[in-house]
Amino acid sequence: AKAMGRNNFQFYTACMNQAAVRHMQLESGLKQALANNELYLVYQPKYEVKSGKLIGMEALLRWHSDKLGPVSPVEFIPLAEETGMINTIGGWVLQQVCQQLAQWRQQGLQPVPVAINLSAKQLNNHIVDEVQQALTTCELTASLLELELTESAVMQHPAESIAILARLEALGLTLAVDDFGTGYSSLAYLKRFPIHTLKIDKEFVRDISDDPEDAAITSAIIALAHSLDLLVVAEGVETQEQLHFLASQGCDQVQGYLLGKPMSVADCSGLLQAKAEP
Ligand code: C2E
Ligand code: CA
Ligand code: CA
Ligand code: CA
């Protein structure tokens, strides 16, 4: 038992070391990522259920590290938040999206609104100036930008969040609550947030065809959103059955591999071009 205890100890320290080493590699890698041009955005299309029309896109960050290879945002976004790097990275995302929108317009394409994911850490008064600056520089109307915030981000400091979101809304931006249903929004607060859209998390969408409870939750979120005059988007739609169910429940917009994966700028330009053709 004693020997095993020691082995266990070694095992744990080895694992902890591995995690610590990875953490350190990621942290120092991420610090260089912007300067090394290792970050880029992909865009996932969003469709209106009723018409089947392309009505928006979501910008999703990608990191291909020279040293570590591709790293998922699920791994590096929390690290960026923890180290404070999210402010620089988030600012870059905002500028990149605005420049992209301006470029599409310059190419004679009619861009659709693009949604940006915002971390809780970015939800401060500084972001309002940053957004305004980016819009002005690129000569864009604010309605081309949408911000997605998680429930937990806005619920950390509800009163402060409401004030900042109100300023963003006053600029003309559209605001969405991301991953809805996974956090603990108080419905009382939901009513007071100046938001336009609820996004149903893909966790609920995944099992709507076989799990009656997930189906019930999804229907309830759609009904709740509509009774509060909000739009509903379902993310993670992968099958016709899921799409069918969501349509039958009156879901307004959908996003998912069935309709379009996150794609390169070139592929998005193609989508915008196809949209313009009669
Ligand atoms: P999210 O905002 O909930 O984004 C949806 C995630 O689901 C994306 O993962 C997307 O690629 C993936 N997805 C889309 N359709 C499907 C589908 O049909 N099936 C499945 N299984 N997955 C689908 P991704 O790109 O790995 O991003 C993960 C998370 O990282 C995002 O979750 C978001 O919270 C965060 N993130 C990504 N880019 C940014 C960013 O620029 N800033 C911030 N703050 N967070 C970001
Ligand atoms: Ca999102
Ligand atoms: Ca999600
Ligand atoms: Ca999310």
mmCIF file of C-alpha atoms and ligand atoms in Angstrom:
data_model
loop_
_atom_site.group_PDB
_atom_site.id
_atom_site.type_symbol
_atom_site.label_atom_id
_atom_site.label_comp_id
_atom_site.label_asym_id
_atom_site.label_seq_id
_atom_site.Cartn_x
_atom_site.Cartn_y
_atom_site.Cartn_z
ATOM 1 C CA ALA A 1 0.000 0.000 0.000
ATOM 2 C CA LYS A 2 2.873 2.257 0.817
ATOM 3 C CA ALA A 3 4.544 1.678 -2.541
ATOM 4 C CA MET A 4 1.284 2.251 -4.341
ATOM 5 C CA GLY A 5 0.761 5.449 -2.454
ATOM 6 C CA ARG A 6 4.105 6.641 -3.639
ATOM 7 C CA ASN A 7 3.351 5.638 -7.232
ATOM 8 C CA ASN A 8 0.081 7.481 -7.064
ATOM 9 C CA PHE A 9 1.878 10.498 -5.825
ATOM 10 C CA GLN A 10 4.352 10.281 -8.687
ATOM 11 C CA PHE A 11 1.505 9.792 -11.095
ATOM 12 C CA TYR A 12 -0.293 12.879 -9.870
ATOM 13 C CA THR A 13 2.804 15.042 -9.918
ATOM 14 C CA ALA A 14 3.608 13.838 -13.417
ATOM 15 C CA CYS A 15 0.118 14.795 -14.545
ATOM 16 C CA MET A 16 0.253 18.094 -12.750
ATOM 17 C CA ASN A 17 3.611 18.816 -14.311
ATOM 18 C CA GLN A 18 2.278 17.990 -17.730
ATOM 19 C CA ALA A 19 -0.667 20.324 -17.241
ATOM 20 C CA ALA A 20 1.607 23.033 -15.854
ATOM 21 C CA VAL A 21 4.021 22.666 -18.761
ATOM 22 C CA ARG A 22 1.185 22.871 -21.285
ATOM 23 C CA HIS A 23 -0.193 25.896 -19.469
ATOM 24 C CA MET A 24 3.174 27.623 -19.613
ATOM 25 C CA GLN A 25 3.701 26.762 -23.274
ATOM 26 C CA LEU A 26 0.243 28.057 -24.133
ATOM 27 C CA GLU A 27 0.717 31.219 -22.155
ATOM 28 C CA SER A 28 4.052 32.146 -23.700
ATOM 29 C CA GLY A 29 2.812 31.041 -27.118
ATOM 30 C CA LEU A 30 -0.325 33.142 -26.874
ATOM 31 C CA LYS A 31 1.711 36.207 -25.936
ATOM 32 C CA GLN A 32 3.484 35.945 -29.301
ATOM 33 C CA ALA A 33 0.487 34.768 -31.297
ATOM 34 C CA LEU A 34 -0.729 38.151 -32.483
ATOM 35 C CA ALA A 35 2.724 39.423 -33.429
ATOM 36 C CA ASN A 36 3.458 36.115 -35.205
ATOM 37 C CA ASN A 37 0.235 36.258 -37.216
ATOM 38 C CA GLU A 38 -0.944 32.975 -35.748
ATOM 39 C CA LEU A 39 -4.480 34.131 -35.008
ATOM 40 C CA TYR A 40 -7.212 34.293 -37.613
ATOM 41 C CA LEU A 41 -10.976 34.294 -37.820
ATOM 42 C CA VAL A 42 -13.395 31.887 -39.423
ATOM 43 C CA TYR A 43 -17.028 32.757 -39.970
ATOM 44 C CA GLN A 44 -20.046 30.517 -39.468
ATOM 45 C CA PRO A 45 -23.224 31.380 -41.395
ATOM 46 C CA LYS A 46 -26.567 31.920 -39.698
ATOM 47 C CA TYR A 47 -29.841 31.270 -41.540
ATOM 48 C CA GLU A 48 -33.408 32.410 -41.124
ATOM 49 C CA VAL A 49 -35.612 29.345 -40.678
ATOM 50 C CA LYS A 50 -38.685 30.672 -42.488
ATOM 51 C CA SER A 51 -36.948 31.851 -45.665
ATOM 52 C CA GLY A 52 -33.796 29.744 -45.597
ATOM 53 C CA LYS A 53 -31.873 32.954 -46.252
ATOM 54 C CA LEU A 54 -28.375 33.745 -45.036
ATOM 55 C CA ILE A 55 -28.961 36.453 -42.419
ATOM 56 C CA GLY A 56 -25.728 36.682 -40.490
ATOM 57 C CA MET A 57 -22.378 35.207 -39.561
ATOM 58 C CA GLU A 58 -20.506 34.561 -36.332
ATOM 59 C CA ALA A 59 -16.780 35.274 -36.124
ATOM 60 C CA LEU A 60 -14.895 32.477 -34.363
ATOM 61 C CA LEU A 61 -11.266 32.812 -33.369
ATOM 62 C CA ARG A 62 -8.627 30.292 -34.436
ATOM 63 C CA TRP A 63 -5.052 29.880 -33.273
ATOM 64 C CA HIS A 64 -2.547 27.902 -35.271
ATOM 65 C CA SER A 65 0.588 28.038 -33.163
ATOM 66 C CA ASP A 66 3.933 27.552 -34.951
ATOM 67 C CA LYS A 67 5.197 25.573 -31.973
ATOM 68 C CA LEU A 68 2.065 23.822 -30.664
ATOM 69 C CA GLY A 69 -0.046 23.373 -33.769
ATOM 70 C CA PRO A 70 -3.758 24.185 -33.763
ATOM 71 C CA VAL A 71 -5.145 25.073 -30.324
ATOM 72 C CA SER A 72 -8.892 25.161 -29.685
ATOM 73 C CA PRO A 73 -10.509 28.358 -28.406
ATOM 74 C CA VAL A 74 -12.038 26.184 -25.702
ATOM 75 C CA GLU A 75 -8.475 25.865 -24.391
ATOM 76 C CA PHE A 76 -6.934 29.266 -25.127
ATOM 77 C CA ILE A 77 -9.841 31.662 -24.519
ATOM 78 C CA PRO A 78 -10.011 30.838 -20.775
ATOM 79 C CA LEU A 79 -6.239 31.301 -20.614
ATOM 80 C CA ALA A 80 -6.508 34.638 -22.403
ATOM 81 C CA GLU A 81 -9.175 35.675 -19.901
ATOM 82 C CA GLU A 82 -7.125 34.548 -16.936
ATOM 83 C CA THR A 83 -4.006 36.437 -18.057
ATOM 84 C CA GLY A 84 -5.810 39.565 -19.220
ATOM 85 C CA MET A 85 -4.639 38.999 -22.818
ATOM 86 C CA ILE A 86 -8.299 38.769 -23.857
ATOM 87 C CA ASN A 87 -8.500 42.544 -23.987
ATOM 88 C CA THR A 88 -5.779 42.823 -26.626
ATOM 89 C CA ILE A 89 -7.008 39.757 -28.494
ATOM 90 C CA GLY A 90 -10.632 40.855 -28.277
ATOM 91 C CA GLY A 91 -9.700 44.290 -29.590
ATOM 92 C CA TRP A 92 -7.947 42.644 -32.518
ATOM 93 C CA VAL A 93 -11.029 40.495 -33.245
ATOM 94 C CA LEU A 94 -13.227 43.585 -33.282
ATOM 95 C CA GLN A 95 -10.913 45.433 -35.688
ATOM 96 C CA GLN A 96 -10.487 42.401 -37.885
ATOM 97 C CA VAL A 97 -14.257 41.905 -38.211
ATOM 98 C CA CYS A 98 -14.859 45.577 -39.000
ATOM 99 C CA GLN A 99 -12.093 45.565 -41.624
ATOM 100 C CA GLN A 100 -13.584 42.427 -43.144
ATOM 101 C CA LEU A 101 -17.037 43.992 -43.343
ATOM 102 C CA ALA A 102 -15.543 47.073 -44.996
ATOM 103 C CA GLN A 103 -13.627 44.897 -47.446
ATOM 104 C CA TRP A 104 -16.738 42.966 -48.464
ATOM 105 C CA ARG A 105 -18.536 46.220 -49.067
ATOM 106 C CA GLN A 106 -15.577 47.512 -51.078
ATOM 107 C CA GLN A 107 -15.736 44.371 -53.220
ATOM 108 C CA GLY A 108 -19.322 45.230 -54.064
ATOM 109 C CA LEU A 109 -20.759 42.520 -51.854
ATOM 110 C CA GLN A 110 -23.581 43.233 -49.466
ATOM 111 C CA PRO A 111 -22.307 42.036 -46.098
ATOM 112 C CA VAL A 112 -24.616 40.446 -43.521
ATOM 113 C CA PRO A 113 -24.307 41.351 -39.828
ATOM 114 C CA VAL A 114 -21.387 39.639 -38.093
ATOM 115 C CA ALA A 115 -21.520 38.527 -34.458
ATOM 116 C CA ILE A 116 -18.498 38.738 -32.180
ATOM 117 C CA ASN A 117 -18.116 36.729 -28.982
ATOM 118 C CA LEU A 118 -17.327 38.886 -25.991
ATOM 119 C CA SER A 119 -15.794 37.668 -22.736
ATOM 120 C CA ALA A 120 -16.988 38.824 -19.345
ATOM 121 C CA LYS A 121 -13.605 40.536 -18.906
ATOM 122 C CA GLN A 122 -14.282 42.708 -21.958
ATOM 123 C CA LEU A 123 -17.588 43.950 -20.630
ATOM 124 C CA ASN A 124 -16.405 47.297 -19.323
ATOM 125 C CA ASN A 125 -16.882 50.885 -20.432
ATOM 126 C CA HIS A 126 -13.727 50.720 -22.517
ATOM 127 C CA ILE A 127 -15.415 48.357 -24.973
ATOM 128 C CA VAL A 128 -17.984 50.994 -25.880
ATOM 129 C CA ASP A 129 -15.266 53.408 -27.037
ATOM 130 C CA GLU A 130 -13.437 50.616 -28.814
ATOM 131 C CA VAL A 131 -16.560 49.595 -30.741
ATOM 132 C CA GLN A 132 -17.379 53.167 -31.652
ATOM 133 C CA GLN A 133 -13.803 53.778 -32.801
ATOM 134 C CA ALA A 134 -13.755 50.635 -34.948
ATOM 135 C CA LEU A 135 -17.092 51.488 -36.570
ATOM 136 C CA THR A 136 -15.984 55.031 -37.329
ATOM 137 C CA THR A 137 -12.606 54.009 -38.727
ATOM 138 C CA CYS A 138 -14.194 51.486 -41.091
ATOM 139 C CA GLU A 139 -17.235 53.681 -41.836
ATOM 140 C CA LEU A 140 -19.697 50.981 -40.848
ATOM 141 C CA THR A 141 -23.233 51.207 -39.555
ATOM 142 C CA ALA A 142 -23.558 49.682 -36.100
ATOM 143 C CA SER A 143 -26.342 47.357 -37.237
ATOM 144 C CA LEU A 144 -23.669 45.276 -39.012
ATOM 145 C CA LEU A 145 -22.218 44.273 -35.648
ATOM 146 C CA GLU A 146 -23.727 41.904 -33.159
ATOM 147 C CA LEU A 147 -22.256 40.967 -29.784
ATOM 148 C CA GLU A 148 -22.708 37.577 -28.148
ATOM 149 C CA LEU A 149 -22.310 37.407 -24.394
ATOM 150 C CA THR A 150 -22.784 34.389 -22.184
ATOM 151 C CA GLU A 151 -25.304 34.405 -19.391
ATOM 152 C CA SER A 152 -22.549 34.003 -16.827
ATOM 153 C CA ALA A 153 -20.692 37.000 -18.246
ATOM 154 C CA VAL A 154 -23.624 39.346 -17.807
ATOM 155 C CA MET A 155 -24.707 37.839 -14.487
ATOM 156 C CA GLN A 156 -21.323 38.442 -12.818
ATOM 157 C CA HIS A 157 -22.178 42.102 -12.342
ATOM 158 C CA PRO A 158 -25.752 42.505 -13.551
ATOM 159 C CA ALA A 159 -26.185 46.198 -12.760
ATOM 160 C CA GLU A 160 -22.893 47.216 -14.407
ATOM 161 C CA SER A 161 -23.603 44.954 -17.365
ATOM 162 C CA ILE A 162 -26.974 46.529 -17.974
ATOM 163 C CA ALA A 163 -25.389 49.981 -18.069
ATOM 164 C CA ILE A 164 -22.700 48.943 -20.571
ATOM 165 C CA LEU A 165 -25.098 46.949 -22.732
ATOM 166 C CA ALA A 166 -27.450 49.934 -22.821
ATOM 167 C CA ARG A 167 -24.626 52.101 -24.169
ATOM 168 C CA LEU A 168 -23.806 49.506 -26.830
ATOM 169 C CA GLU A 169 -27.439 49.235 -27.784
ATOM 170 C CA ALA A 170 -27.671 53.007 -28.035
ATOM 171 C CA LEU A 171 -24.867 52.836 -30.613
ATOM 172 C CA GLY A 172 -27.133 50.580 -32.671
ATOM 173 C CA LEU A 173 -25.574 47.173 -32.033
ATOM 174 C CA THR A 174 -27.579 43.982 -31.670
ATOM 175 C CA LEU A 175 -26.977 42.013 -28.477
ATOM 176 C CA ALA A 176 -27.415 38.289 -27.957
ATOM 177 C CA VAL A 177 -27.218 36.065 -24.883
ATOM 178 C CA ASP A 178 -25.042 33.089 -25.812
ATOM 179 C CA ASP A 179 -25.258 29.551 -24.376
ATOM 180 C CA PHE A 180 -28.699 30.332 -23.039
ATOM 181 C CA GLY A 181 -29.963 27.700 -20.635
ATOM 182 C CA THR A 182 -26.545 26.590 -19.409
ATOM 183 C CA GLY A 183 -26.050 29.333 -16.828
ATOM 184 C CA TYR A 184 -28.358 30.733 -14.251
ATOM 185 C CA SER A 185 -29.967 33.861 -15.598
ATOM 186 C CA SER A 186 -32.558 35.230 -13.386
ATOM 187 C CA LEU A 187 -35.602 35.795 -15.545
ATOM 188 C CA ALA A 188 -36.204 39.044 -13.702
ATOM 189 C CA TYR A 189 -32.853 40.322 -14.954
ATOM 190 C CA LEU A 190 -33.400 38.960 -18.434
ATOM 191 C CA LYS A 191 -36.335 41.317 -18.738
ATOM 192 C CA ARG A 192 -34.137 44.274 -17.845
ATOM 193 C CA PHE A 193 -31.262 43.503 -20.204
ATOM 194 C CA PRO A 194 -31.349 45.466 -23.468
ATOM 195 C CA ILE A 195 -30.930 42.289 -25.513
ATOM 196 C CA HIS A 196 -32.498 41.228 -28.793
ATOM 197 C CA THR A 197 -31.658 37.563 -29.142
ATOM 198 C CA LEU A 198 -31.329 34.358 -27.142
ATOM 199 C CA LYS A 199 -29.014 31.665 -28.444
ATOM 200 C CA ILE A 200 -29.919 28.145 -27.405
ATOM 201 C CA ASP A 201 -26.773 26.229 -26.553
ATOM 202 C CA LYS A 202 -25.847 23.246 -28.724
ATOM 203 C CA GLU A 203 -26.022 20.973 -25.674
ATOM 204 C CA PHE A 204 -29.817 21.194 -25.782
ATOM 205 C CA VAL A 205 -30.031 21.009 -29.551
ATOM 206 C CA ARG A 206 -27.879 17.867 -29.754
ATOM 207 C CA ASP A 207 -30.440 15.582 -28.127
ATOM 208 C CA ILE A 208 -33.767 17.199 -29.040
ATOM 209 C CA SER A 209 -34.639 14.288 -31.319
ATOM 210 C CA ASP A 210 -34.193 11.575 -28.669
ATOM 211 C CA ASP A 211 -34.446 13.300 -25.307
ATOM 212 C CA PRO A 212 -37.947 14.591 -24.487
ATOM 213 C CA GLU A 213 -36.533 16.763 -21.712
ATOM 214 C CA ASP A 214 -34.117 18.583 -24.004
ATOM 215 C CA ALA A 215 -36.948 18.982 -26.503
ATOM 216 C CA ALA A 216 -39.145 20.446 -23.759
ATOM 217 C CA ILE A 217 -36.418 22.839 -22.598
ATOM 218 C CA THR A 218 -35.809 23.973 -26.172
ATOM 219 C CA SER A 219 -39.521 24.589 -26.799
ATOM 220 C CA ALA A 220 -39.782 26.463 -23.509
ATOM 221 C CA ILE A 221 -36.810 28.713 -24.352
ATOM 222 C CA ILE A 222 -38.357 29.529 -27.740
ATOM 223 C CA ALA A 223 -41.718 30.359 -26.132
ATOM 224 C CA LEU A 224 -40.044 32.408 -23.394
ATOM 225 C CA ALA A 225 -37.989 34.371 -25.904
ATOM 226 C CA HIS A 226 -40.984 35.145 -28.054
ATOM 227 C CA SER A 227 -43.097 36.222 -25.117
ATOM 228 C CA LEU A 228 -40.309 38.670 -24.202
ATOM 229 C CA ASP A 229 -40.157 39.848 -27.838
ATOM 230 C CA LEU A 230 -36.736 38.343 -28.426
ATOM 231 C CA LEU A 231 -35.437 36.399 -31.400
ATOM 232 C CA VAL A 232 -34.202 32.842 -30.884
ATOM 233 C CA VAL A 233 -31.216 31.238 -32.575
ATOM 234 C CA ALA A 234 -30.374 27.569 -32.174
ATOM 235 C CA GLU A 235 -26.704 26.631 -32.506
ATOM 236 C CA GLY A 236 -25.217 23.229 -33.246
ATOM 237 C CA VAL A 237 -27.879 22.069 -35.705
ATOM 238 C CA GLU A 238 -26.463 18.934 -37.297
ATOM 239 C CA THR A 239 -29.452 16.950 -38.580
ATOM 240 C CA GLN A 240 -32.627 17.469 -40.607
ATOM 241 C CA GLU A 241 -34.636 16.135 -37.660
ATOM 242 C CA GLN A 242 -33.271 18.812 -35.358
ATOM 243 C CA LEU A 243 -33.983 21.491 -37.943
ATOM 244 C CA HIS A 244 -37.491 20.170 -38.437
ATOM 245 C CA PHE A 245 -38.247 20.205 -34.724
ATOM 246 C CA LEU A 246 -36.835 23.725 -34.296
ATOM 247 C CA ALA A 247 -38.885 24.959 -37.248
ATOM 248 C CA SER A 248 -42.034 23.358 -35.821
ATOM 249 C CA GLN A 249 -41.450 25.222 -32.547
ATOM 250 C CA GLY A 250 -41.039 28.571 -34.287
ATOM 251 C CA CYS A 251 -37.276 28.994 -33.809
ATOM 252 C CA ASP A 252 -36.248 32.055 -35.836
ATOM 253 C CA GLN A 253 -32.661 31.342 -36.853
ATOM 254 C CA VAL A 254 -30.338 28.368 -37.024
ATOM 255 C CA GLN A 255 -26.632 27.713 -37.168
ATOM 256 C CA GLY A 256 -24.779 24.428 -37.383
ATOM 257 C CA TYR A 257 -22.799 21.934 -39.424
ATOM 258 C CA LEU A 258 -25.958 20.901 -41.311
ATOM 259 C CA LEU A 259 -26.171 24.374 -42.824
ATOM 260 C CA GLY A 260 -22.583 25.559 -42.760
ATOM 261 C CA LYS A 261 -19.396 25.000 -40.791
ATOM 262 C CA PRO A 262 -17.173 27.855 -39.679
ATOM 263 C CA MET A 263 -15.399 28.833 -42.912
ATOM 264 C CA SER A 264 -12.634 30.950 -44.388
ATOM 265 C CA VAL A 265 -13.098 34.508 -45.611
ATOM 266 C CA ALA A 266 -12.871 33.289 -49.222
ATOM 267 C CA ASP A 267 -15.719 30.801 -48.714
ATOM 268 C CA CYS A 268 -17.798 33.479 -46.990
ATOM 269 C CA SER A 269 -17.263 35.826 -49.923
ATOM 270 C CA GLY A 270 -18.645 33.040 -52.108
ATOM 271 C CA LEU A 271 -21.737 32.802 -49.903
ATOM 272 C CA LEU A 272 -22.293 36.558 -50.098
ATOM 273 C CA GLN A 273 -21.840 36.455 -53.853
ATOM 274 C CA ALA A 274 -24.356 33.607 -54.214
ATOM 275 C CA LYS A 275 -26.804 35.556 -52.065
ATOM 276 C CA ALA A 276 -26.589 38.546 -54.387
ATOM 277 C CA GLU A 277 -27.343 36.453 -57.486
ATOM 278 C CA PRO A 278 -31.052 36.097 -58.235
HETATM 279 P P1 C2E B 1 -19.742 29.433 -28.871
HETATM 280 O O1 C2E B 1 -19.778 30.917 -28.960
HETATM 281 O O2 C2E B 1 -20.858 28.779 -28.149
HETATM 282 O O3 C2E B 1 -19.604 28.930 -30.370
HETATM 283 C C1 C2E B 1 -20.183 27.737 -30.873
HETATM 284 C C2 C2E B 1 -19.161 26.636 -31.022
HETATM 285 O O4 C2E B 1 -19.804 25.480 -31.593
HETATM 286 C C3 C2E B 1 -18.003 26.946 -31.951
HETATM 287 O O5 C2E B 1 -16.871 26.255 -31.439
HETATM 288 C C4 C2E B 1 -18.462 26.323 -33.275
HETATM 289 O O6 C2E B 1 -17.382 26.023 -34.145
HETATM 290 C C5 C2E B 1 -19.143 25.090 -32.776
HETATM 291 N N1 C2E B 1 -20.178 24.588 -33.685
HETATM 292 C C6 C2E B 1 -20.870 25.259 -34.626
HETATM 293 N N2 C2E B 1 -21.767 24.461 -35.250
HETATM 294 C C7 C2E B 1 -21.664 23.247 -34.663
HETATM 295 C C8 C2E B 1 -22.340 21.985 -34.860
HETATM 296 O O7 C2E B 1 -23.224 21.831 -35.694
HETATM 297 N N3 C2E B 1 -21.939 20.960 -34.035
HETATM 298 C C9 C2E B 1 -20.962 21.098 -33.101
HETATM 299 N N4 C2E B 1 -20.655 20.052 -32.360
HETATM 300 N N5 C2E B 1 -20.308 22.277 -32.895
HETATM 301 C C10 C2E B 1 -20.659 23.331 -33.665
HETATM 302 P P2 C2E B 1 -15.414 26.916 -31.422
HETATM 303 O O8 C2E B 1 -15.211 27.689 -32.684
HETATM 304 O O9 C2E B 1 -14.441 25.860 -31.064
HETATM 305 O O10 C2E B 1 -15.505 27.969 -30.237
HETATM 306 C C11 C2E B 1 -15.681 27.542 -28.920
HETATM 307 C C12 C2E B 1 -15.981 28.693 -28.004
HETATM 308 O O11 C2E B 1 -14.855 29.582 -27.915
HETATM 309 C C13 C2E B 1 -17.136 29.578 -28.489
HETATM 310 O O12 C2E B 1 -18.370 28.966 -28.145
HETATM 311 C C14 C2E B 1 -16.843 30.858 -27.743
HETATM 312 O O13 C2E B 1 -17.334 30.802 -26.435
HETATM 313 C C15 C2E B 1 -15.326 30.880 -27.684
HETATM 314 N N6 C2E B 1 -14.800 31.793 -28.721
HETATM 315 C C16 C2E B 1 -14.531 31.569 -30.033
HETATM 316 N N7 C2E B 1 -14.069 32.681 -30.643
HETATM 317 C C17 C2E B 1 -14.056 33.660 -29.691
HETATM 318 C C18 C2E B 1 -13.673 35.056 -29.673
HETATM 319 O O14 C2E B 1 -13.299 35.665 -30.691
HETATM 320 N N8 C2E B 1 -13.765 35.719 -28.472
HETATM 321 C C19 C2E B 1 -14.217 35.097 -27.343
HETATM 322 N N9 C2E B 1 -14.289 35.811 -26.202
HETATM 323 N N10 C2E B 1 -14.599 33.798 -27.324
HETATM 324 C C20 C2E B 1 -14.513 33.093 -28.481
HETATM 325 CA CA CA B 2 -21.223 32.433 -29.732
HETATM 326 CA CA CA B 3 -22.455 27.484 -27.200
HETATM 327 CA CA CA B 4 -20.134 30.328 -25.663
#
